[in-house]
Coordinates of C-alpha atoms in Angstrom, one line a residue:
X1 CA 1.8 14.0 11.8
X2 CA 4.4 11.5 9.7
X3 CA 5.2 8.5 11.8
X4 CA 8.7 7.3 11.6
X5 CA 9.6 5.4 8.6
X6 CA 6.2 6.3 6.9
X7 CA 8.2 9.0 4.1
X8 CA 9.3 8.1 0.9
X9 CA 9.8 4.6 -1.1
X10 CA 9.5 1.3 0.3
X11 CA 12.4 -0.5 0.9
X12 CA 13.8 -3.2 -1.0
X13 CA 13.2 -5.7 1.6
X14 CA 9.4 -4.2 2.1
X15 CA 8.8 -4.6 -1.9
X16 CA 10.0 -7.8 -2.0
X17 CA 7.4 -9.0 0.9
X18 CA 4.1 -6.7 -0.8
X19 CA 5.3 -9.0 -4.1
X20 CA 5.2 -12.2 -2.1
X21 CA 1.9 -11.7 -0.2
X22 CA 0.3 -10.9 -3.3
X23 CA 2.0 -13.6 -5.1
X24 CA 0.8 -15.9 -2.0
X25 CA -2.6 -14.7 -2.0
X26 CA -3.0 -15.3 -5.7
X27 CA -1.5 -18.9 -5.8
X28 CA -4.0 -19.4 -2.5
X29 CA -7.3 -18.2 -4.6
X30 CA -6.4 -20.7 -7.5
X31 CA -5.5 -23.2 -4.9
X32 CA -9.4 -22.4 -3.6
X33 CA -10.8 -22.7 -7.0
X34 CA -9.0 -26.2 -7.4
X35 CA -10.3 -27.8 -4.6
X36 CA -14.3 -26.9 -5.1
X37 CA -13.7 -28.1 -8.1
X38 CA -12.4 -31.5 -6.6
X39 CA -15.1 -31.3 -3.8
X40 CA -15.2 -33.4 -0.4
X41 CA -15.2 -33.0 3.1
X42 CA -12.0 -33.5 3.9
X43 CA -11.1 -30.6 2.2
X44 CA -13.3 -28.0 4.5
X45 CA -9.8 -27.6 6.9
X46 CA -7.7 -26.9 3.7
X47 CA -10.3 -24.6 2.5
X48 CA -10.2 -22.7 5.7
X49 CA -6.6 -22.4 5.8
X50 CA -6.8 -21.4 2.2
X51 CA -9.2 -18.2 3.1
X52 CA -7.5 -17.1 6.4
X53 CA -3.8 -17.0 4.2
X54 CA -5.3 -15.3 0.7
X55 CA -7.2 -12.9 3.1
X56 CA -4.4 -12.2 5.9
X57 CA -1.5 -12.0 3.1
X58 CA -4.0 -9.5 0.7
X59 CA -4.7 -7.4 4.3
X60 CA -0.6 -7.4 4.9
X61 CA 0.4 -6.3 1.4
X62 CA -1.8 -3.5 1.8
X63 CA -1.1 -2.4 4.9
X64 CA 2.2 -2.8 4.1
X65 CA 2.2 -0.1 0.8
X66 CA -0.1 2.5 2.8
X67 CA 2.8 2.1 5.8
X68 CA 0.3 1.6 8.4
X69 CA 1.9 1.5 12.1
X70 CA 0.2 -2.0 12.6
X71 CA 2.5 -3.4 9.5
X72 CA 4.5 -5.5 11.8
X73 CA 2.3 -7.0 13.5
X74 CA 0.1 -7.7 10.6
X75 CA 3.4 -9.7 9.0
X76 CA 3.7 -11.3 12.1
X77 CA -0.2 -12.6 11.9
X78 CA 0.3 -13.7 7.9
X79 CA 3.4 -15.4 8.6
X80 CA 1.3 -17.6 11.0
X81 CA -1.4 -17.9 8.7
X82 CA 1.1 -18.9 6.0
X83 CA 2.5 -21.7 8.0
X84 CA -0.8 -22.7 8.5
X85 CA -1.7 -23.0 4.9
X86 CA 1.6 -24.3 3.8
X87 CA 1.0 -27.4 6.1
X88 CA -2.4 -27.9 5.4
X89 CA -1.4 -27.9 1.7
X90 CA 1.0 -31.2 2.3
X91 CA -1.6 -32.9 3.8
X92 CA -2.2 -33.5 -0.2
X93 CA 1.9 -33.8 -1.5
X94 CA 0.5 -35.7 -4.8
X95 CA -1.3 -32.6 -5.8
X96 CA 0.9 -30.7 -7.8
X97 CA -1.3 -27.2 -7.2
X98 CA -1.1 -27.9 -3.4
X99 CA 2.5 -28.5 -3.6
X100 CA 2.8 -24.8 -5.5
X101 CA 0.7 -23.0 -2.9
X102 CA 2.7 -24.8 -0.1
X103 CA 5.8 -22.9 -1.5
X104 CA 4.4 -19.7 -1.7
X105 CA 3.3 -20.0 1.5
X106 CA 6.6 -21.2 2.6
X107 CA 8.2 -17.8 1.2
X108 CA 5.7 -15.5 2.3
X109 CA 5.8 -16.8 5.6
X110 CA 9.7 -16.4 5.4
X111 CA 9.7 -12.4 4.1
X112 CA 7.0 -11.9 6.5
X113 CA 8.8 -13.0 9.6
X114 CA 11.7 -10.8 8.7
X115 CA 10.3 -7.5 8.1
X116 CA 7.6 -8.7 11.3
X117 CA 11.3 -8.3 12.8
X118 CA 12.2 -4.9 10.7
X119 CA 11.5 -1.4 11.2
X120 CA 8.9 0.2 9.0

């Protein structure tokens, strides 16, 4: 059985948000591989916040393109988890690689709230 919404293409609205989750997700694994590279302990919360938005935005992209009935609430999770990251990111403003992920995670967060608000 076809749930509503489930035929055909994805919306414009829906693209844009699969290529911002995966955009997000990608800037968050480099972001990752920056800071083991700078090491400390300080960075363990940034590192977690890191992990929970490349995984959550990776999990909503694909949920998104396979139409999956849980898509909404999925954005709704990733925009949280994007918030999350974005402000963990500041917590480091000189760092010009934090500062890129924080944006990401800004717009992610943003396309995700609206379509958490759309009909699939």
């Amino acid at each position: 059985m076809t749930q509503p919404g489930t035929a055909g293409t994805m919306s414009k609205e829906m693209q844009d948000c699969v290529e911002a989750c995966m955009a997000c997700h990608s800037v968050c694994e480099e972001t990752m591989s920056s800071c083991m590279q700078m090491g400390g302990q300080a960075q363990m919360q940034i590192m977690r916040a890191l992990i929970d938005c490349s995984e959550m935005t990776r999990m909503c992209a694909d949920m998104m393109m396979r139409r999956s009935p849980m898509a909404a609430e999925m954005c709704a999770l990733c925009a949280k988890a994007c918030d999350m990251c974005a402000e963990a990111c500041m917590s480091m403003p000189d760092d010009a690689q934090m500062t890129r992920c924080a944006e990401a995670c800004r717009r992610c967060a943003q396309m995700c709230r609206t379509m958490a608000g759309a009909t699939m």
